[in-house]
Tab-separated table of C-alpha atoms in Angstrom:
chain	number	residue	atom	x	y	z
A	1	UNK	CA	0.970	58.878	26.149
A	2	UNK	CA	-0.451	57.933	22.780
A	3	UNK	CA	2.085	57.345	19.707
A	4	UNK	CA	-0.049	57.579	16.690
A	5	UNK	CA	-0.077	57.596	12.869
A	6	UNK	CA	2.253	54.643	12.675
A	7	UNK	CA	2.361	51.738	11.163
A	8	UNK	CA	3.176	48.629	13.831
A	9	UNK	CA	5.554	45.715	12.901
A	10	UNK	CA	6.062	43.024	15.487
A	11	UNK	CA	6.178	39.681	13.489
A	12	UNK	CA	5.748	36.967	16.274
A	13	UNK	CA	4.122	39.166	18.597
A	14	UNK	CA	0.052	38.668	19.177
A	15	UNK	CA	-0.695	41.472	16.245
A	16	UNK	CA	2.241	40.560	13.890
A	17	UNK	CA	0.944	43.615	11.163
A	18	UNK	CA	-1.165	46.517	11.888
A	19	UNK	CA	-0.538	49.110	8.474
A	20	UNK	CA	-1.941	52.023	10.441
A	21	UNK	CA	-2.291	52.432	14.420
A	22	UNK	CA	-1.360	53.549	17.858
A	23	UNK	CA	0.073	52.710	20.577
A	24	UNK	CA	-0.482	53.891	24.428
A	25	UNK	CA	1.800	53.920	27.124
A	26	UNK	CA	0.926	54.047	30.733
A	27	UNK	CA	4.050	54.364	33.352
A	28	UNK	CA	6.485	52.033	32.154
A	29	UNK	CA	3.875	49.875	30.165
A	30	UNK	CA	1.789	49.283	27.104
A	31	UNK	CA	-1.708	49.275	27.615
A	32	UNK	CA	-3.402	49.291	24.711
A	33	UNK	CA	-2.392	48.540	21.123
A	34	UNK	CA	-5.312	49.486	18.254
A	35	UNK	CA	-5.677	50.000	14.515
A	36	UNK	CA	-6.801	53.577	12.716
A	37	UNK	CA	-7.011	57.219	14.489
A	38	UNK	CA	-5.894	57.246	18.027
A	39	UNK	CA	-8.942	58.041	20.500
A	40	UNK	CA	-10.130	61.772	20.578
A	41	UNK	CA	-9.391	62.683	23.908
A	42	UNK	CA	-6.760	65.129	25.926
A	43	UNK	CA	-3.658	62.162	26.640
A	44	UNK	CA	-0.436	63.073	24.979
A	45	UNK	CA	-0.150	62.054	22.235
A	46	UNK	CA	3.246	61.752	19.994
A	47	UNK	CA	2.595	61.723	16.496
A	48	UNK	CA	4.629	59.147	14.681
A	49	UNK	CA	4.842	60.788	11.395
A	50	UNK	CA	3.581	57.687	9.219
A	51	UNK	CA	6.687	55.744	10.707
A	52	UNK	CA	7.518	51.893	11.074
A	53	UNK	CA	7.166	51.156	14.420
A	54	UNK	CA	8.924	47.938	15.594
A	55	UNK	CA	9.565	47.158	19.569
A	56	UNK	CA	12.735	47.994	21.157
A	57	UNK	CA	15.564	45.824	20.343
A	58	UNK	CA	17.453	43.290	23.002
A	59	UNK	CA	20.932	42.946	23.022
A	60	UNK	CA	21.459	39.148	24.774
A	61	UNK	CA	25.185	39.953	24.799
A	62	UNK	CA	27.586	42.818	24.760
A	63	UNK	CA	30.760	44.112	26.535
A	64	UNK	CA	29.732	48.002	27.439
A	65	UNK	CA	33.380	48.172	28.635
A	66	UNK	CA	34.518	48.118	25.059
A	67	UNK	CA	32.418	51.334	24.191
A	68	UNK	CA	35.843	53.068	23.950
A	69	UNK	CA	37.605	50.814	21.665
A	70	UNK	CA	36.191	51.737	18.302
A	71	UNK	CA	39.186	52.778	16.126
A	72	UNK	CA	41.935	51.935	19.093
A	73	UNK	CA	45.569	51.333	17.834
A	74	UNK	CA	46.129	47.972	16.710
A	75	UNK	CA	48.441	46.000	19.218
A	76	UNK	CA	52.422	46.281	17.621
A	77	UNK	CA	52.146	42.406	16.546
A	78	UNK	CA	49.722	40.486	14.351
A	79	UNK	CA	47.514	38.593	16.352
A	80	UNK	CA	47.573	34.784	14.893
A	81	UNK	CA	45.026	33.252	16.971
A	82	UNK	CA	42.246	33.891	19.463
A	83	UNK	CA	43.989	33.341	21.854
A	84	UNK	CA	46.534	35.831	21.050
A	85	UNK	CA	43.721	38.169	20.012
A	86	UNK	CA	42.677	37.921	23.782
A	87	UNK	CA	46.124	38.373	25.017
A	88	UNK	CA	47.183	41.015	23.065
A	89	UNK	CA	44.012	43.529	22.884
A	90	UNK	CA	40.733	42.484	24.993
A	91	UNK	CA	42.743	41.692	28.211
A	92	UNK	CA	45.370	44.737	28.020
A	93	UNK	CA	42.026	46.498	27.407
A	94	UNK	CA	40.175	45.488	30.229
A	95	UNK	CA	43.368	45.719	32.834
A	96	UNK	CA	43.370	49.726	31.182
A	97	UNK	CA	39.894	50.509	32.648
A	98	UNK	CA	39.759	52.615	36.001
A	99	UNK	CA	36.301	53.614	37.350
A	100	UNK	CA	36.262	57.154	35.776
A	101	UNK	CA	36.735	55.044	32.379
A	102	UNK	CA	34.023	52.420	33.189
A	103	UNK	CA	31.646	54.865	33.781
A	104	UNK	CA	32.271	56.900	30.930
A	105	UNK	CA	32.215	52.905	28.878
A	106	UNK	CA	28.848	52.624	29.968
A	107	UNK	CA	27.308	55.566	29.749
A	108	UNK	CA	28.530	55.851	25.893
A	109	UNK	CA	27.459	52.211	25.149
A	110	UNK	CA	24.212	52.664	26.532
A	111	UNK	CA	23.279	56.056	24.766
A	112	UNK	CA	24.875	54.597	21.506
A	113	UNK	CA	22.970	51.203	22.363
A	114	UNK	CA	19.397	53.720	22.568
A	115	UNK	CA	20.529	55.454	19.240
A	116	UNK	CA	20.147	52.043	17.470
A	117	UNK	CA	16.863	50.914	19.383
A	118	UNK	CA	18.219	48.987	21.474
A	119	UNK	CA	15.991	49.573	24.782
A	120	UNK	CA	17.249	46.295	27.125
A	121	UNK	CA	20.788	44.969	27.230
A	122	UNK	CA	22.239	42.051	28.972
A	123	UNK	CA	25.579	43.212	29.737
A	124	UNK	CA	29.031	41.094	30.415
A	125	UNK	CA	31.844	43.419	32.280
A	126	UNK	CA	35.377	43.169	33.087
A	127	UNK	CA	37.644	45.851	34.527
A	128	UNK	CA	40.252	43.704	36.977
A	129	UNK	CA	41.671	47.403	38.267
A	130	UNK	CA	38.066	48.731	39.055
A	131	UNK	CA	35.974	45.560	39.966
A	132	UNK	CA	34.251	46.442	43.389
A	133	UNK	CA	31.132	49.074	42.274
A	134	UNK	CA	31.377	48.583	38.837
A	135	UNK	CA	27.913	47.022	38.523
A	136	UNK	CA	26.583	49.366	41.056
A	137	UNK	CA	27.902	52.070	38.077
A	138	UNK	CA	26.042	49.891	35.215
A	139	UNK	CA	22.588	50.118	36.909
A	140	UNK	CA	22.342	53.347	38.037
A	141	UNK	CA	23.730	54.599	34.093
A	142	UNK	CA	20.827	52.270	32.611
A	143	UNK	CA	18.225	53.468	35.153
A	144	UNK	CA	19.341	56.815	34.010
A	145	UNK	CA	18.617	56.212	30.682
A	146	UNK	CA	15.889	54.285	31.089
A	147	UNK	CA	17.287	50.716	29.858
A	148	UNK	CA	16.465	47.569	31.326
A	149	UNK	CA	20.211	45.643	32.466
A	150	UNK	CA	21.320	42.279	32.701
A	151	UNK	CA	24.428	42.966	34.778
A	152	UNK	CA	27.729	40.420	35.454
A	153	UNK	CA	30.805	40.259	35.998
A	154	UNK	CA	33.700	38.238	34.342
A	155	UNK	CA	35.354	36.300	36.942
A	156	UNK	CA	38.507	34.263	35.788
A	157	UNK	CA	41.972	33.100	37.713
A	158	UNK	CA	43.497	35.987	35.003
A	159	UNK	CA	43.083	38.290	37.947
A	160	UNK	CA	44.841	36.237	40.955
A	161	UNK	CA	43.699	35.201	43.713
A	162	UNK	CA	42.676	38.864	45.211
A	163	UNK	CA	40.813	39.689	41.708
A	164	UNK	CA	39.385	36.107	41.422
A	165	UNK	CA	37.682	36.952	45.112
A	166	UNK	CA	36.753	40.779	44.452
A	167	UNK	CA	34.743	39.210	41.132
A	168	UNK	CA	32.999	36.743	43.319
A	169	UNK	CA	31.768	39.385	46.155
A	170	UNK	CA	31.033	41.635	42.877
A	171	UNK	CA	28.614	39.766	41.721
A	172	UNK	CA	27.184	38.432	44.575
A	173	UNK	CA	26.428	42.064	46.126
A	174	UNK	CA	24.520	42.892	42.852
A	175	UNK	CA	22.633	39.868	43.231
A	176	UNK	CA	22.202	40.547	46.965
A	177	UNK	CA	20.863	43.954	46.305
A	178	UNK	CA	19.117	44.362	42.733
A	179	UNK	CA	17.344	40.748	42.604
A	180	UNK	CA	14.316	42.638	43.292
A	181	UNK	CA	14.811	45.642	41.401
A	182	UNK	CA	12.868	46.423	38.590
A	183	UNK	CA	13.812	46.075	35.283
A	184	UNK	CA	17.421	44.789	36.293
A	185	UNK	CA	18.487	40.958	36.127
A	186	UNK	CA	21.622	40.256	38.157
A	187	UNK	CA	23.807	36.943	36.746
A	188	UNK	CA	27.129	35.592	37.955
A	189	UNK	CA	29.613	36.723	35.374
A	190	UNK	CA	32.199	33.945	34.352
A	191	UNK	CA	35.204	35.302	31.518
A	192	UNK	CA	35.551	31.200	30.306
A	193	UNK	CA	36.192	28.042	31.401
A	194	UNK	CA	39.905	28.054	30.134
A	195	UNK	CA	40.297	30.903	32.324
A	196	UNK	CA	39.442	28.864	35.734
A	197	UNK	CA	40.463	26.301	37.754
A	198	UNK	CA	38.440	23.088	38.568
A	199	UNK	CA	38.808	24.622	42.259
A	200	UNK	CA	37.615	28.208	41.096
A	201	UNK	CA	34.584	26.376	39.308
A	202	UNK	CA	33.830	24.637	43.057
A	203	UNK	CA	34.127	28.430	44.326
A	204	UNK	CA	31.456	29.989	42.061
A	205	UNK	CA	29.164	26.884	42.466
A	206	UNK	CA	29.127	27.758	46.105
A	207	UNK	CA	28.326	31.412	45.565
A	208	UNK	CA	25.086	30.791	43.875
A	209	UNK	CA	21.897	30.457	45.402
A	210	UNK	CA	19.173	27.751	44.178
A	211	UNK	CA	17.907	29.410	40.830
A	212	UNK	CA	20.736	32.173	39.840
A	213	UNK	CA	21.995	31.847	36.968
A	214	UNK	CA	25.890	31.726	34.964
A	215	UNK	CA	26.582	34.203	32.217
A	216	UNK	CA	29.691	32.269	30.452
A	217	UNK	CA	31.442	32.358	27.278
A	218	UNK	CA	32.079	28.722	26.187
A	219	UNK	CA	33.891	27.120	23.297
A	220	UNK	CA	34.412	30.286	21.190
A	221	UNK	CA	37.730	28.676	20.622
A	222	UNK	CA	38.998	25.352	20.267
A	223	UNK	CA	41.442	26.179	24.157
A	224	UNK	CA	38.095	25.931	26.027
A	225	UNK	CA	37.444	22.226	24.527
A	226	UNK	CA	41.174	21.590	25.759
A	227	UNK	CA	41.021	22.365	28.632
A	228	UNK	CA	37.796	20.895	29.518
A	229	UNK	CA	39.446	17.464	28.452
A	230	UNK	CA	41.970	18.079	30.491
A	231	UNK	CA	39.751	17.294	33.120
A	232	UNK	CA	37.709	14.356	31.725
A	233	UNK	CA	35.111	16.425	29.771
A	234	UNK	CA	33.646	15.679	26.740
A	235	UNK	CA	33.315	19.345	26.053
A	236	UNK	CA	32.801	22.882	27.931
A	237	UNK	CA	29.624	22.608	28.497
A	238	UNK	CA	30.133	19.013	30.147
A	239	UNK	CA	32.427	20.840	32.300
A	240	UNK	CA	29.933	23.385	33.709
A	241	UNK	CA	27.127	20.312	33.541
A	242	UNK	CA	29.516	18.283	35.832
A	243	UNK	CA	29.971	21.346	38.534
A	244	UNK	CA	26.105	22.070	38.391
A	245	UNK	CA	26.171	25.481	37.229
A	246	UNK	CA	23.652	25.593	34.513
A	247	UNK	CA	20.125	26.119	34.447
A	248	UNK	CA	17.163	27.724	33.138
A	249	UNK	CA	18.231	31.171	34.351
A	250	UNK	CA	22.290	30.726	32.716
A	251	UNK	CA	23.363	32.310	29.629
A	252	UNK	CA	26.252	29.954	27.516
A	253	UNK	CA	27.488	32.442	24.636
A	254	UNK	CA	28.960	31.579	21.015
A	255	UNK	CA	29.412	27.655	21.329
A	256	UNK	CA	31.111	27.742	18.117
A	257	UNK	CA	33.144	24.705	18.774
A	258	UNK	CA	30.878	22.414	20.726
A	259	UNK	CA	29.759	19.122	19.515
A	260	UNK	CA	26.257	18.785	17.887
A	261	UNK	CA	25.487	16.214	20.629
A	262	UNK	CA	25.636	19.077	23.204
A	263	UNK	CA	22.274	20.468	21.559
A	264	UNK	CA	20.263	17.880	23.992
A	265	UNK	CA	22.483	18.501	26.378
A	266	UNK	CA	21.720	22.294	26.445
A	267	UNK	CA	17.471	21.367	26.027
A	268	UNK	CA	18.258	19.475	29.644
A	269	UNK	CA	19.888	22.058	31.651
A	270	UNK	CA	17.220	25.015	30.162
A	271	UNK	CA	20.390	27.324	29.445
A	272	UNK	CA	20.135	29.505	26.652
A	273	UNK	CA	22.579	29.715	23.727
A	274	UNK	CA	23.491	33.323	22.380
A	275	UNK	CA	24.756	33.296	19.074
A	276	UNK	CA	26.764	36.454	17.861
A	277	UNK	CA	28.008	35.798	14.374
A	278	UNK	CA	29.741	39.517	13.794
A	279	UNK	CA	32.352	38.980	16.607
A	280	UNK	CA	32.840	35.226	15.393
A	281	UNK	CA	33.252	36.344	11.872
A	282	UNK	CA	35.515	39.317	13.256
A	283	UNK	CA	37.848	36.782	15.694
A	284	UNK	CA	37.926	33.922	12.394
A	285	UNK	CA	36.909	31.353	15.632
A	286	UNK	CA	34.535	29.696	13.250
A	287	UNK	CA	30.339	29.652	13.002
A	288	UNK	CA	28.944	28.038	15.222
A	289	UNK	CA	26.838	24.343	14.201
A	290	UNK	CA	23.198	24.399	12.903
A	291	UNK	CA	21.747	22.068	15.167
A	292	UNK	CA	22.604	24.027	18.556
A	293	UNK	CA	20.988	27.029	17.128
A	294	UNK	CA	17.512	25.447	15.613
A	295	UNK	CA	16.561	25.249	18.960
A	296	UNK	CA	13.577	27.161	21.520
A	297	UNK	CA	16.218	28.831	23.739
A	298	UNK	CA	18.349	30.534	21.284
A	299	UNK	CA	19.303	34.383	21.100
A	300	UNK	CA	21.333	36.830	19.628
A	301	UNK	CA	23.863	39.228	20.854
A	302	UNK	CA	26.913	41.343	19.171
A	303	UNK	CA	29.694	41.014	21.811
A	304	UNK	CA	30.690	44.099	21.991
A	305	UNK	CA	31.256	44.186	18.237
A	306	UNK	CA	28.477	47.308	17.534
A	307	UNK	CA	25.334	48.233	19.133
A	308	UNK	CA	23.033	47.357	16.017
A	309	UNK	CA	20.504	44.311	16.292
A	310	UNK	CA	19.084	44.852	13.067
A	311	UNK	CA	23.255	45.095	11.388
A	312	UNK	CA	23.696	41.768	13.606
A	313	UNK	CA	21.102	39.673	11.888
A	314	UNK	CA	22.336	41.126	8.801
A	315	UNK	CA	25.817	40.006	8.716
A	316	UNK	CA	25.055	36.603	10.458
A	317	UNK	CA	22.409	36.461	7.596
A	318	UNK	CA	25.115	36.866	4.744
A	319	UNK	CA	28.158	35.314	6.640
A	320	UNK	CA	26.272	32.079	7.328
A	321	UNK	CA	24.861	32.146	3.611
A	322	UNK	CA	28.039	32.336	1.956
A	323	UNK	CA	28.948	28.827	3.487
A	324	UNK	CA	25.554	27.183	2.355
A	325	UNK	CA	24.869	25.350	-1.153
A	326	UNK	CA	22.412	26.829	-3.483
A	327	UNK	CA	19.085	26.593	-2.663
A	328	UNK	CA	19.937	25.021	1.334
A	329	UNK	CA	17.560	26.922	3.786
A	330	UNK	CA	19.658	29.847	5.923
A	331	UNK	CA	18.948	30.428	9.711
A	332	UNK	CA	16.429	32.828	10.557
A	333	UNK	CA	18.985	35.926	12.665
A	334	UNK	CA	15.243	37.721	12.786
A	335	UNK	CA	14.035	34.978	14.317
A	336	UNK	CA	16.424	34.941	17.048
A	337	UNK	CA	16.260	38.307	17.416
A	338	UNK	CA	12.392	39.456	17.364
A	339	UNK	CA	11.355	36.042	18.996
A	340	UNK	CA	14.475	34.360	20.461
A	341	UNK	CA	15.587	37.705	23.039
A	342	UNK	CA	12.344	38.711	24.001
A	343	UNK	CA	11.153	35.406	25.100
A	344	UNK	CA	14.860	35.139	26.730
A	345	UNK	CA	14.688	38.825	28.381
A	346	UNK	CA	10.888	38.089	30.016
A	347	UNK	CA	12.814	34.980	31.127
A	348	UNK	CA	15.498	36.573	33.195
A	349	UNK	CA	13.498	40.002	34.077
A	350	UNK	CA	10.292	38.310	35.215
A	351	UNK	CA	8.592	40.851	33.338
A	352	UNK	CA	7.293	41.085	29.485
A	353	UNK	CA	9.720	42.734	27.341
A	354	UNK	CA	10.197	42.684	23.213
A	355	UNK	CA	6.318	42.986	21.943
A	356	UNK	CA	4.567	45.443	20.783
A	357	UNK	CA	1.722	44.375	23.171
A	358	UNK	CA	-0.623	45.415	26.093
A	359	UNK	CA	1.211	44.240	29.143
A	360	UNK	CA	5.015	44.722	27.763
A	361	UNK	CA	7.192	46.859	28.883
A	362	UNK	CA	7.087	50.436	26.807
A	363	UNK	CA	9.612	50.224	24.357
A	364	UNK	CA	8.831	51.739	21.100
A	365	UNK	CA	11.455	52.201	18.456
A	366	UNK	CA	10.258	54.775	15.181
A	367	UNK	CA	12.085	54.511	11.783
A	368	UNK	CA	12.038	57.116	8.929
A	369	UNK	CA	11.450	54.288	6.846
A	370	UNK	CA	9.540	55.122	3.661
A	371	UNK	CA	10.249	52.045	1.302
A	372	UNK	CA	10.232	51.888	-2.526
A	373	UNK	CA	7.948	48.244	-2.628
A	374	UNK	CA	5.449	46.971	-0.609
A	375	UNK	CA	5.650	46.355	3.124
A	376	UNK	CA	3.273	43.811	4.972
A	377	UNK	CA	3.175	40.748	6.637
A	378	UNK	CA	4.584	38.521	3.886
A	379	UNK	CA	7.803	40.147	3.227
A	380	UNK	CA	8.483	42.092	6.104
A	381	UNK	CA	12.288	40.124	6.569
A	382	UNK	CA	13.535	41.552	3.474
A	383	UNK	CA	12.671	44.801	4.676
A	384	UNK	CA	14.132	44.912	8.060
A	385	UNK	CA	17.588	42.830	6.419
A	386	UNK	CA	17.890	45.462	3.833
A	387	UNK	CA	16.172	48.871	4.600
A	388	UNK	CA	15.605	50.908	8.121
A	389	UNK	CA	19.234	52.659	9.439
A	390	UNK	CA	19.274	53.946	12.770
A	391	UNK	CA	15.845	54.874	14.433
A	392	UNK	CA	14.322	58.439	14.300
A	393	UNK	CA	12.298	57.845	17.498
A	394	UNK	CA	12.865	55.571	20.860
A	395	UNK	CA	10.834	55.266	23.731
A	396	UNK	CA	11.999	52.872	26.581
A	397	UNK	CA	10.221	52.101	29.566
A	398	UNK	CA	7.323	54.405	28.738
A	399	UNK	CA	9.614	57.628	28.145
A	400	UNK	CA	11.174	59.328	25.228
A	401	UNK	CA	14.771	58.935	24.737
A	402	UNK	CA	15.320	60.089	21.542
A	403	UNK	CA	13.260	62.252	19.766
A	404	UNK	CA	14.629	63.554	15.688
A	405	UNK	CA	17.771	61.346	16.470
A	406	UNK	CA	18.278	63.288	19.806
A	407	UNK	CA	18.529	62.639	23.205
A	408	UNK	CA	16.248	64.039	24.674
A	409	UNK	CA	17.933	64.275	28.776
A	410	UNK	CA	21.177	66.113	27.084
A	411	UNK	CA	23.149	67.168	23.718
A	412	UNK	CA	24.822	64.186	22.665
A	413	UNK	CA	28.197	66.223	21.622
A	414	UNK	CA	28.371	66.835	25.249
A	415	UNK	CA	28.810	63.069	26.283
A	416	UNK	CA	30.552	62.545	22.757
A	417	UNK	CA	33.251	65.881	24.204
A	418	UNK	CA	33.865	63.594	26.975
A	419	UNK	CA	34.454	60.311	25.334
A	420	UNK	CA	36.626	61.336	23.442
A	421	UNK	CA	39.321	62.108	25.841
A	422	UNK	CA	38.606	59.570	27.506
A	423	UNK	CA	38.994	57.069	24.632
A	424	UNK	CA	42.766	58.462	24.121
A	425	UNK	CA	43.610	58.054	28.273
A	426	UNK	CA	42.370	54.354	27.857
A	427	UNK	CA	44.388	53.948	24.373
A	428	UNK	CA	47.605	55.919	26.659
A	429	UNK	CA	46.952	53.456	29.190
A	430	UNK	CA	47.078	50.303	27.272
A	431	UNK	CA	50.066	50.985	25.686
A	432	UNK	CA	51.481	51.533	28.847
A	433	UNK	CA	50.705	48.329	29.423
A	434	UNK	CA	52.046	47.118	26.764
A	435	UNK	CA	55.553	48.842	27.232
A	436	UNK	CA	56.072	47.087	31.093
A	437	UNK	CA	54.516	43.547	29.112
A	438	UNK	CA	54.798	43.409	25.840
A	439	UNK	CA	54.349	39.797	25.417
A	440	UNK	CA	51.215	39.144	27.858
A	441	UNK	CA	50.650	35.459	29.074
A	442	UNK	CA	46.796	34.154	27.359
């Protein structure tokens, strides 16, 4: 297939700015990427309209299980810390979820993830009721619709001892049995370090084989950095240093509270840092220190928050420059984003992914985007801060998913006519919960 009559945006890819081109897609690949009229012969060809062509967004962290929570009840109580915030919402959410409603979770975060070009999306579940499976459930959903998975599961002592052991086999059976799969990346799944035991860190050191890799919140909140000194460490990440569970392959998300001194620290072990600025904003944990995100192996993510990249960079854009003195240079979210994932995805895949580039995997995102001023390769930020909205077009892994702001494999309203049920039985559920605990333990 040939996409043609575009114009191709992918700022640190090899061709950064091509004003008029095409694009053609072999299997699940880019071949061939080529200025002016597509060749004259009898491929299909997809005519792009004059639209902006960019390459399908990465999410490097999100909670699919949360797809159901937009516009839940709030919980009875204020919520005066994070802690609380966890106690009183996240973790009554996550004990709600059976399998029918993890399934329905993902399948509605992944179509809503495709609706906002997002085409790969490295995923961080919890459901303690409906553990054993549940990744099984994420990859065949993002095979389905063609998205490339990171898939893990959140193990913490918050489930006991049985739960704490189900999460362990969990994610050892995905790696055991889609290591080798394409276009999915298995991790072990850890909730936080203030959520396990020195003895439940020796367990999950023991689980991994040389080279997997830990997919961890750490120091979102100042109770990670107490209870890591609890136990004679300078900081989270000294915690997971000292039990030898980070390396080049291990994700370490938010690190709003760790020291600047754990930026070299980080550089040693190879882990990468995802930075999500909406959800830290959102929880009032803080923003997380300069130094540990001008680094090489830096992403960004939403946690769950929304499904939009492009919103993500945005609001970490503004948040971050509200704090800053006039004329002090911002962070580059973009950066992060259109360099930072896709060298972080081709990491963890094996595989290229994020470029619009003979070779990478065939994700192709098309926006309506018809600007009053002058587009190129000078001021293209600006543009993608301030200008496309959702994506007309998205192709991922060399098929169309949405075509005119449809999916193409079934009517939206009929996976919408399902959610929303759902959403209600989860909401039922939870305040269920709530009734036989009202006052949860964090």
């Amino acid at each position: 297939m040939i996409i043609h009559n575009v114009s191709l945006l992918d700022p640190f890819g090899p061709t950064p700015w091509i004003p008029e081109g095409w694009i053609r897609l072999e299997g699940d690949r880019i071949v061939d990427v080529s200025s002016g009229p597509p060749p004259a012969n009898r491929e299909e060809k997809l005519d792009g309209r004059q639209a902006l062509a960019l390459p399908g967004l990465i999410n490097a962290h999100t909670h699919l299980y949360s797809s159901l929570a937009r516009g839940m009840p709030p919980p009875p109580e204020p919520c005066p810390d994070f802690p609380t915030i966890l106690g009183r919402i996240w973790w009554i959410l996550d004990r709600a979820l059976d399998a029918e409603l993890v399934d329905i979770s993902f399948r509605v975060g992944l179509l809503d993830s495709l609706r906002h070009g997002v085409t790969t999306v490295i995923d961080h579940h919890a459901s303690p009721a409906a553990i054993s499976g549940s990744l099984d459930t994420l990859v065949s959903r993002a095979q389905d619709y063609g998205v490339a998975v990171s898939a893990a599961f959140e193990i913490s002592d918050r489930y006991g001892p049985d739960g704490f052991a189900a999460a362990v086999a969990e994610n050892r059976h995905c790696f055991d049995t889609q290591t080798s799969t394409p276009w999915v990346a298995p991790l072990m799944g850890l909730h936080a370090g203030f959520t396990l035991s020195e003895a439940s860190l020796t367990t999950i050191r023991t689980a991994l084989q040389p080279g997997e890799g830990i997919h961890i919140h750490c120091a979102e909140d100042p109770s990670d950095g107490a209870v890591a000194r609890t136990s004679g460490d300078s900081s989270p990440l000294q915690r997971l240093l000292r039990h030898g569970l980070l390396n080049e392959n291990s994700l370490v998300v938010h690190g709003v509270h760790l020291p600047e001194a754990d930026a070299s620290r980080l550089d040693a072990s190879g882990a990468w840092l995802v930075h999500c600025p909406s959800s830290n904003a959102n929880n009032r944990v803080g923003q997380t220190p300069l130094p540990l995100l001008e680094r090489d192996r830096v992403g960004l993510g939403t946690d769950g928050m929304h499904p939009s990249l492009l919103r993500e960079a945005r609001i970490g854009t503004l948040v971050r420059s509200a704090g800053l003195p006039g004329g002090a240079a911002n962070l580059d979210y973009l950066r992060l984003l259109l360099d930072g994932n896709s060298r972080l995805a081709t990491h963890l895949f094996g595989r290229p992914v994020g470029h619009l580039a003979p070779g990478y995997r065939g994700d192709v995102v098309l926006y309506d985007y018809d600007p009053p001023t002058p587009l190129g390769v000078t001021n293209w930020a600006a543009h993608l801060l301030y200008g496309p909205g959702r994506p007309r077009d998205v192709i991922a892994g060399g098929r169309v998913r949405i075509r005119n702001g449809a999916w193409v494999q079934d009517r939206l309203a009929s996976v919408w006519a399902q959610s929303r049920p759902a959403a209600r039985r989860l909401w039922q559920r939870m305040e269920d919960l709530r009734t036989v605990n009202p006052s949860p333990s964090t």
